[in-house]
PDB file of C-alpha atoms in Angstrom:
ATOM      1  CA  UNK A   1      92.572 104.886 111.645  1.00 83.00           C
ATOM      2  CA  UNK A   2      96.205 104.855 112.900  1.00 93.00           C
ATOM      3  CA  UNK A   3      98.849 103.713 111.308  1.00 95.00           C
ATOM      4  CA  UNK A   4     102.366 103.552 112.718  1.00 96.00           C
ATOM      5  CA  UNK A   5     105.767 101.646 112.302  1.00 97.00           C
ATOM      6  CA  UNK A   6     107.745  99.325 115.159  1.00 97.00           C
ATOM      7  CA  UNK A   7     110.151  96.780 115.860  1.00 96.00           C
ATOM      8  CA  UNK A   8     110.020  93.645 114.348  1.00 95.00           C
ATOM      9  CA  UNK A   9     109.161  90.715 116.973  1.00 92.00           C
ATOM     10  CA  UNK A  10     108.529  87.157 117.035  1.00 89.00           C
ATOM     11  CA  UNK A  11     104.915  87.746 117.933  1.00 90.00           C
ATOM     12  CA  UNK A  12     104.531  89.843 114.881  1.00 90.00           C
ATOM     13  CA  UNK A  13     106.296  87.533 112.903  1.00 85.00           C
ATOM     14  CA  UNK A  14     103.542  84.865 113.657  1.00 85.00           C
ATOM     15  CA  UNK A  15     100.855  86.875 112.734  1.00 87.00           C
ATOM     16  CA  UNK A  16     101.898  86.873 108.626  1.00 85.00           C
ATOM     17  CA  UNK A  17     100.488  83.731 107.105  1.00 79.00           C
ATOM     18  CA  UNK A  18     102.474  84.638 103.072  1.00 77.00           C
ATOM     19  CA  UNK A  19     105.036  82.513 101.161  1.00 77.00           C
ATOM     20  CA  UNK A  20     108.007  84.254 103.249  1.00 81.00           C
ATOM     21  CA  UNK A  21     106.706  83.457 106.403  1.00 83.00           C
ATOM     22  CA  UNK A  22     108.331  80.157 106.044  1.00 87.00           C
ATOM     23  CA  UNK A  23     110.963  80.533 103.426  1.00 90.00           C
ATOM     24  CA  UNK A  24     114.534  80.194 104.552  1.00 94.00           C
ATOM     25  CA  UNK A  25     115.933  81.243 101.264  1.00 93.00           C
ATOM     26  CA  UNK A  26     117.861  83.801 102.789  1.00 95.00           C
ATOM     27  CA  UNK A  27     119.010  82.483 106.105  1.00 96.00           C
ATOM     28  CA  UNK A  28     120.169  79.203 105.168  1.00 94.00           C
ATOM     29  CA  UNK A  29     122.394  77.496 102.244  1.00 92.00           C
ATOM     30  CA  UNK A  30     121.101  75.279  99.815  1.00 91.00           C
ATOM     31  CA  UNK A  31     122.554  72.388 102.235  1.00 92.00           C
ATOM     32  CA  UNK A  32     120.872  73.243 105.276  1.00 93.00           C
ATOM     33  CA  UNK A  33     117.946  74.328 103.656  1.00 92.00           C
ATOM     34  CA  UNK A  34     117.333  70.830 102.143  1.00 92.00           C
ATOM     35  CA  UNK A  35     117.709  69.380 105.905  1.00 94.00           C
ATOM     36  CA  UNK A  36     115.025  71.387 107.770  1.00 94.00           C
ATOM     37  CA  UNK A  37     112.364  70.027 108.946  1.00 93.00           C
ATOM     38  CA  UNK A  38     110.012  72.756 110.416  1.00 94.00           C
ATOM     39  CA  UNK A  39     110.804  75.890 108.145  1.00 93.00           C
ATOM     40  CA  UNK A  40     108.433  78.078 110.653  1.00 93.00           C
ATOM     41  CA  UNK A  41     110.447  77.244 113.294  1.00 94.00           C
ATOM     42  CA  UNK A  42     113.916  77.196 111.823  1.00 95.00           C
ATOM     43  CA  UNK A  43     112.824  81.396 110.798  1.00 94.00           C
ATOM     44  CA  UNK A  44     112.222  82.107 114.574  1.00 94.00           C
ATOM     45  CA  UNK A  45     115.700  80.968 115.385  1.00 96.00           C
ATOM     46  CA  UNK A  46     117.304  82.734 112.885  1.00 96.00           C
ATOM     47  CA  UNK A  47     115.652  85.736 114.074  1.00 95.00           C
ATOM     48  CA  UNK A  48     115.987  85.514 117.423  1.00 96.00           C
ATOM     49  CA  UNK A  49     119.907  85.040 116.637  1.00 97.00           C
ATOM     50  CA  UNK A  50     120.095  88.075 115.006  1.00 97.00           C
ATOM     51  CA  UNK A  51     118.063  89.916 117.819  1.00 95.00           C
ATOM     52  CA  UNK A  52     120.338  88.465 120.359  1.00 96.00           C
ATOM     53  CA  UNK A  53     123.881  89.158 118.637  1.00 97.00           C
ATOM     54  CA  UNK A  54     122.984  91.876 116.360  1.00 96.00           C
ATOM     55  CA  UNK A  55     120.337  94.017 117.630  1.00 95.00           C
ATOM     56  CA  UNK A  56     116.434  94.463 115.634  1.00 93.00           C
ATOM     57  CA  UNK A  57     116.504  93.246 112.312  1.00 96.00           C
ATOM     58  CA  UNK A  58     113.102  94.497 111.209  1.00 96.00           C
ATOM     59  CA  UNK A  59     110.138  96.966 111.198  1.00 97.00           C
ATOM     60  CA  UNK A  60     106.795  96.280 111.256  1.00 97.00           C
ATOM     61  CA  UNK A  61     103.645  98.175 109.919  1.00 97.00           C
ATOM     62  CA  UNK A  62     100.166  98.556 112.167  1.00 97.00           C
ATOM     63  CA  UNK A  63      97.265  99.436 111.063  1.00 96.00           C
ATOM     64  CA  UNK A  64      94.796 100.017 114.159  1.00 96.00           C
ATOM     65  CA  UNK A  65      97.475  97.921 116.272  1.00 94.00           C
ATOM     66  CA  UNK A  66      97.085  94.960 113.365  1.00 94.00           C
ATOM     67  CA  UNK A  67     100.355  93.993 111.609  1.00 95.00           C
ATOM     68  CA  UNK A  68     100.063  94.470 107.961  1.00 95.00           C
ATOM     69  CA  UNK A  69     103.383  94.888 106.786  1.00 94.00           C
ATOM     70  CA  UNK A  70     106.988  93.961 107.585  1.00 94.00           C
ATOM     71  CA  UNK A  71     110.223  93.931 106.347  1.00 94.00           C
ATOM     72  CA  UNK A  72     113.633  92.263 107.677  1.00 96.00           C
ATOM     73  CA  UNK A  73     117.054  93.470 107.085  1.00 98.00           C
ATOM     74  CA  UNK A  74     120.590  92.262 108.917  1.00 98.00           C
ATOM     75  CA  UNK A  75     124.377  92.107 108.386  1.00 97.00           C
ATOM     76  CA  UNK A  76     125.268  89.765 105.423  1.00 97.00           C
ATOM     77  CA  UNK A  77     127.295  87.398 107.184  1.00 96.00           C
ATOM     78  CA  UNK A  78     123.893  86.433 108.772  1.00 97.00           C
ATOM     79  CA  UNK A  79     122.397  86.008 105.372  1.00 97.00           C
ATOM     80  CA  UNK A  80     123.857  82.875 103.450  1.00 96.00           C
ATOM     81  CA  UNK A  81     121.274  83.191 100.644  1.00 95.00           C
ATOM     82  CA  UNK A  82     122.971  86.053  99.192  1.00 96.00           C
ATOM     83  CA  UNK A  83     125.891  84.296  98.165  1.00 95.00           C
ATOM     84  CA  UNK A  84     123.535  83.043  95.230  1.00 92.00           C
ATOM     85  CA  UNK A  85     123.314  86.286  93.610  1.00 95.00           C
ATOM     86  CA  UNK A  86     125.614  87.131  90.542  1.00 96.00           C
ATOM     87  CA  UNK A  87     125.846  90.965  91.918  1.00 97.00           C
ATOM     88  CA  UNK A  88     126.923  89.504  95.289  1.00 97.00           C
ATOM     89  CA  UNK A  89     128.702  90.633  97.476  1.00 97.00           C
ATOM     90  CA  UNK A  90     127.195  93.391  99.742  1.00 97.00           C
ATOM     91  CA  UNK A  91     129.012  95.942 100.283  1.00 97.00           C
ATOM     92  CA  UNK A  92     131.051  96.412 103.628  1.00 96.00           C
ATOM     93  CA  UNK A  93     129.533  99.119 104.652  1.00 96.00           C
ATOM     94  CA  UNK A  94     125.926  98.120 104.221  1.00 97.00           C
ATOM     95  CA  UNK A  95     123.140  96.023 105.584  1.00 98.00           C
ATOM     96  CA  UNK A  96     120.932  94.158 103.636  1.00 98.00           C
ATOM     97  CA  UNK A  97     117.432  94.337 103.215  1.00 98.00           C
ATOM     98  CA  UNK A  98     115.936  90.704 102.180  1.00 96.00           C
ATOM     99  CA  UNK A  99     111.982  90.789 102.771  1.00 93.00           C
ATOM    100  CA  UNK A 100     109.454  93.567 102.543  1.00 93.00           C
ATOM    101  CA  UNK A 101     106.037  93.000 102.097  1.00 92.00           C
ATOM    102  CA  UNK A 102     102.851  94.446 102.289  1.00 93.00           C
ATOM    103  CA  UNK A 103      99.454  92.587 102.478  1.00 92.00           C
ATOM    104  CA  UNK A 104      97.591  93.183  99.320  1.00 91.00           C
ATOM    105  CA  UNK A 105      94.923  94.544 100.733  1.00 93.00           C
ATOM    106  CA  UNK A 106      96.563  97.735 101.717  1.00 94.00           C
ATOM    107  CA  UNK A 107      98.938  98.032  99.232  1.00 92.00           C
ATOM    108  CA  UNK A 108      99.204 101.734  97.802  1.00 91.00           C
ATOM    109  CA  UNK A 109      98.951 103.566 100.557  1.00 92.00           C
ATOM    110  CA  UNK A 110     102.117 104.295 101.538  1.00 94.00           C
ATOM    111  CA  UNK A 111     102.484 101.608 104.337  1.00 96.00           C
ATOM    112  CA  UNK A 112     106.162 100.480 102.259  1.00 95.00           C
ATOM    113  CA  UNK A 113     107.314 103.572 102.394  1.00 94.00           C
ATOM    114  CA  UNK A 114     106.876 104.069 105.982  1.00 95.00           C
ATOM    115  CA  UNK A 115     108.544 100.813 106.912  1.00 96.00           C
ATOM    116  CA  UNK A 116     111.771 102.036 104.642  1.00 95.00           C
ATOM    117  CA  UNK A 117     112.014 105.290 106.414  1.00 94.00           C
ATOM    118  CA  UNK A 118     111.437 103.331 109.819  1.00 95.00           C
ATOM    119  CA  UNK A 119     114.348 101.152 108.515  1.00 96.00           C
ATOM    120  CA  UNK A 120     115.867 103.903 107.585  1.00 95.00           C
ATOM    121  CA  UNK A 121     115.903 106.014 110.991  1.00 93.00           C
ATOM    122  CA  UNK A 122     116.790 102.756 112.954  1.00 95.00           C
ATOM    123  CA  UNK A 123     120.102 102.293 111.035  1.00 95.00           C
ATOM    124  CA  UNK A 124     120.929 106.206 111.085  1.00 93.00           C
ATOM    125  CA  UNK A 125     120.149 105.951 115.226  1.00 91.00           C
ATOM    126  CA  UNK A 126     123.377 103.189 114.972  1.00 88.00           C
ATOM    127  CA  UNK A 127     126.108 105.175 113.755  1.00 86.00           C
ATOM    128  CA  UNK A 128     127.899 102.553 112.446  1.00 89.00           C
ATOM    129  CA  UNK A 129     125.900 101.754 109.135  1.00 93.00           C
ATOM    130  CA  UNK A 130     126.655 103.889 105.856  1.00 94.00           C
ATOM    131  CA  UNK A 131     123.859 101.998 103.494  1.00 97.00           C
ATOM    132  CA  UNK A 132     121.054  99.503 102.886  1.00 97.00           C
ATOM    133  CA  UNK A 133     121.222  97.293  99.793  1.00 98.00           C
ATOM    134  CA  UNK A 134     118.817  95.135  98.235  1.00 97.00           C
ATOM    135  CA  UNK A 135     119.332  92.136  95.508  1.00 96.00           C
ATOM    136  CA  UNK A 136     116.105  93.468  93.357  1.00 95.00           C
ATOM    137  CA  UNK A 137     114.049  90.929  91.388  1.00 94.00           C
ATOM    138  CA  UNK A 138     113.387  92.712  87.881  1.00 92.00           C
ATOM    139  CA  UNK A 139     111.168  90.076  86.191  1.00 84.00           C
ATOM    140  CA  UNK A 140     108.204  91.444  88.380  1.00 70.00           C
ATOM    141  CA  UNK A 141     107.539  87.912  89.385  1.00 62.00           C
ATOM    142  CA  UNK A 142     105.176  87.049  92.528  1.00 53.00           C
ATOM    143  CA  UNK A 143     105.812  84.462  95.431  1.00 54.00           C
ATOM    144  CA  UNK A 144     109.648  85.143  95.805  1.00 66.00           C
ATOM    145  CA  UNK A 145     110.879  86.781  98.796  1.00 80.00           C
ATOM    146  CA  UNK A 146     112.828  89.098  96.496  1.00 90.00           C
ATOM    147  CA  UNK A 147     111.392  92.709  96.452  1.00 93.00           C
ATOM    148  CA  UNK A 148     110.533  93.878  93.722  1.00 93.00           C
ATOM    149  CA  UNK A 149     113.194  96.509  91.557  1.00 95.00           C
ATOM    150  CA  UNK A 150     110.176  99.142  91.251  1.00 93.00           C
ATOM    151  CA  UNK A 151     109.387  99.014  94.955  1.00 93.00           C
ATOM    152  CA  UNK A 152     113.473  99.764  95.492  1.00 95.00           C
ATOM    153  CA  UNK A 153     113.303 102.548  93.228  1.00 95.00           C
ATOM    154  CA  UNK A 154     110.837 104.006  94.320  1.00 93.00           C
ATOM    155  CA  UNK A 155     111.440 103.988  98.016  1.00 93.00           C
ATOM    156  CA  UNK A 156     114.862 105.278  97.660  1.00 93.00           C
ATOM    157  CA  UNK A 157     117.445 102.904  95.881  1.00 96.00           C
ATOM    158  CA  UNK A 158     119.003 103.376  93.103  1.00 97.00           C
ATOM    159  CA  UNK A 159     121.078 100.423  90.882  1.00 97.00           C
ATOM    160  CA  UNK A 160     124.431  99.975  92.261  1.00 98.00           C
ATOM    161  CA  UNK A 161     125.617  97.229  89.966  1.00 98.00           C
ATOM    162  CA  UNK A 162     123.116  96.692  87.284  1.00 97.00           C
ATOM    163  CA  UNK A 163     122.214  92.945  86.129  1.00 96.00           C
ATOM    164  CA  UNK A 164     119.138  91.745  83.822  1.00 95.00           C
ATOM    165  CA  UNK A 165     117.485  90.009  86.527  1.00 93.00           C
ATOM    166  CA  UNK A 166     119.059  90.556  89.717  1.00 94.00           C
ATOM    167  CA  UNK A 167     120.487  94.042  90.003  1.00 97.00           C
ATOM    168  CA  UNK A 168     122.333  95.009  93.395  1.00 98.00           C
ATOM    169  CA  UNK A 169     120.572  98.071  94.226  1.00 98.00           C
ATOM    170  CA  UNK A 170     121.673 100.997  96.930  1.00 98.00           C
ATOM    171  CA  UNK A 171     119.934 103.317  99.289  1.00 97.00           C
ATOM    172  CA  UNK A 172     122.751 106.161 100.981  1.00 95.00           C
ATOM    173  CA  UNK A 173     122.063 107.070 104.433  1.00 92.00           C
ATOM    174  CA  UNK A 174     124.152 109.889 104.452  1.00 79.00           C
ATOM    175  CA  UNK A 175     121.676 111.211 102.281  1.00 70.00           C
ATOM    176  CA  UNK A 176     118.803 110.402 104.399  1.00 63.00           C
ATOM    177  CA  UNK A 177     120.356 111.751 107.230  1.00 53.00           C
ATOM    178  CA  UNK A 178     121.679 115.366 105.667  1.00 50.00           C
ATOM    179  CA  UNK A 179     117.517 115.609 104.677  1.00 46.00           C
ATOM    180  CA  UNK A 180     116.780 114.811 107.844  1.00 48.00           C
ATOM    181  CA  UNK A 181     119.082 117.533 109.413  1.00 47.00           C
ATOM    182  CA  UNK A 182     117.758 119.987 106.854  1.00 44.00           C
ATOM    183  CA  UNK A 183     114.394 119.043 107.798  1.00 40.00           C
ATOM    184  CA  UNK A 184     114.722 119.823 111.815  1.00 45.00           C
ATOM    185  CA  UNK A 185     116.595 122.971 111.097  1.00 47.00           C
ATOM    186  CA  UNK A 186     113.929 124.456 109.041  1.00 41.00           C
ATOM    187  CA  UNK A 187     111.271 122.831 111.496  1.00 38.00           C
ATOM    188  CA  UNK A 188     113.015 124.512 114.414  1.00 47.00           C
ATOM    189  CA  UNK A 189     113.646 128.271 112.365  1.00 47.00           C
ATOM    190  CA  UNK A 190     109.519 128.083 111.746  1.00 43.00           C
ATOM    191  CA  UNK A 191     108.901 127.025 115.735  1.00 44.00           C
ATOM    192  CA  UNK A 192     111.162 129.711 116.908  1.00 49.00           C
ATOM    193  CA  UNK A 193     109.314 132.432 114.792  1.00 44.00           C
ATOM    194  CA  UNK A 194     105.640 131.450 116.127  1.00 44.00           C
ATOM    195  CA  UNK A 195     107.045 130.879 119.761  1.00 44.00           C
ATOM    196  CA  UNK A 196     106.519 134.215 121.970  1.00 46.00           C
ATOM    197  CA  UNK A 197     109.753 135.568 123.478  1.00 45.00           C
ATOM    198  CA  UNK A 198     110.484 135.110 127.144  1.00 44.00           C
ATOM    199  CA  UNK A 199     109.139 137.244 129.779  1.00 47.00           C
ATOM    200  CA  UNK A 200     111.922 139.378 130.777  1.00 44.00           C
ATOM    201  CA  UNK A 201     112.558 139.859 126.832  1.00 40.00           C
ATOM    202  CA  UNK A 202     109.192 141.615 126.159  1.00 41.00           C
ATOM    203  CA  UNK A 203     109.450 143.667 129.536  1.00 43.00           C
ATOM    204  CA  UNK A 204     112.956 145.223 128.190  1.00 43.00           C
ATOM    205  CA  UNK A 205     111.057 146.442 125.479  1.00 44.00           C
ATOM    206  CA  UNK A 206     108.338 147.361 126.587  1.00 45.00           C
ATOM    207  CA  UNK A 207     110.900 149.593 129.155  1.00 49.00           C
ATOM    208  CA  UNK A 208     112.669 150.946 126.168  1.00 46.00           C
TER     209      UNK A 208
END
């Protein structure tokens, strides 16, 4: 079984049948969301718009090639729907992370995780991105395209301005990136041990 995480496209997009699928509770205002009258559709556009002037707004989880999993993050000033939040706004130096979802039927294995750190590595890859935040739903209630405050912290976030219901939670990229350098150097100190030295190296000794 393979499992492995990608870019978020339009094709994938279509392949997710769940409640966010068609909700626009994040790219619209309450206005324009009450004027739409294809809610499918209206979600490609906004996605495509973000492709176009922002760059990939999402990762995608595959399980033998079949999309399982996704999540969709972007600037806010593409996201509307966060306005509505009492621990709005995002900070200036963060994107925000709106959607995640898993289908149920491989939930617990890890699949979230991956698409975070695929998020994750995407952003660092930018340079110009310090954070990811999230709006967390802490009620623990289903059918919202909120994720869910235990997912958050247990991917990573932590609360970065706490609220009953809607906490603004924060994942540091910094800090993802300074493990990540750790992680290569002590990767690269355990290859160069096992590798053999060159040639002309073991003939010197061997002269000596």
């Amino acid at each position: 079984m393979s499992r492995k995480i990608v870019r978020l496209t339009l094709d994938h997009l279509a392949a997710f049948e769940t409640p966010c699928r068609s909700c626009l509770f994040w790219e619209l205002d309450p206005v324009r969301r009450e004027r739409v009258g294809d809610p499918t559709a209206e979600k490609d556009a906004w996605v495509s718009e973000v492709l176009r002037e922002w760059g990939s707004c999402g990762r995608v989880a595959l399980v033998d090639d079949v999309p399982v999993g996704y999540l969709v993050y972007a600037p806010e000033a593409f996201v509307p729907g966060a306005a509505a939040f009492p621990t709005a706004p995002v900070s200036p130096d963060a994107v925000l992370l709106t959607t995640a979802y898993v289908d149920p039927a491989w939930q617990g294995g890890g699949l979230g995780r991956m698409l975070v750190q695929g998020m994750a590595r995407d952003l660092i890859k930018r340079g110009d991105v310090g954070a990811v935040e999230a709006f967390g739903d802490a009620r623990g209630r289903t059918g919202r395209c909120v994720v869910p405050v235990d997912f958050l912290g247990g991917v990573g976030f932590k609360t970065h301005r706490p609220h009953p219901t809607s906490p603004r939670m924060r994942m540091e990229l910094r800090t993802t990136l300074t493990w990540r350098d750790e992680v290569d150097a002590a990767l690269d100190k355990v290859l160069g041990a096992l590798r053999p030295a060159p040639k002309s190296t073991r003939a010197s000794r061997a002269q000596n």
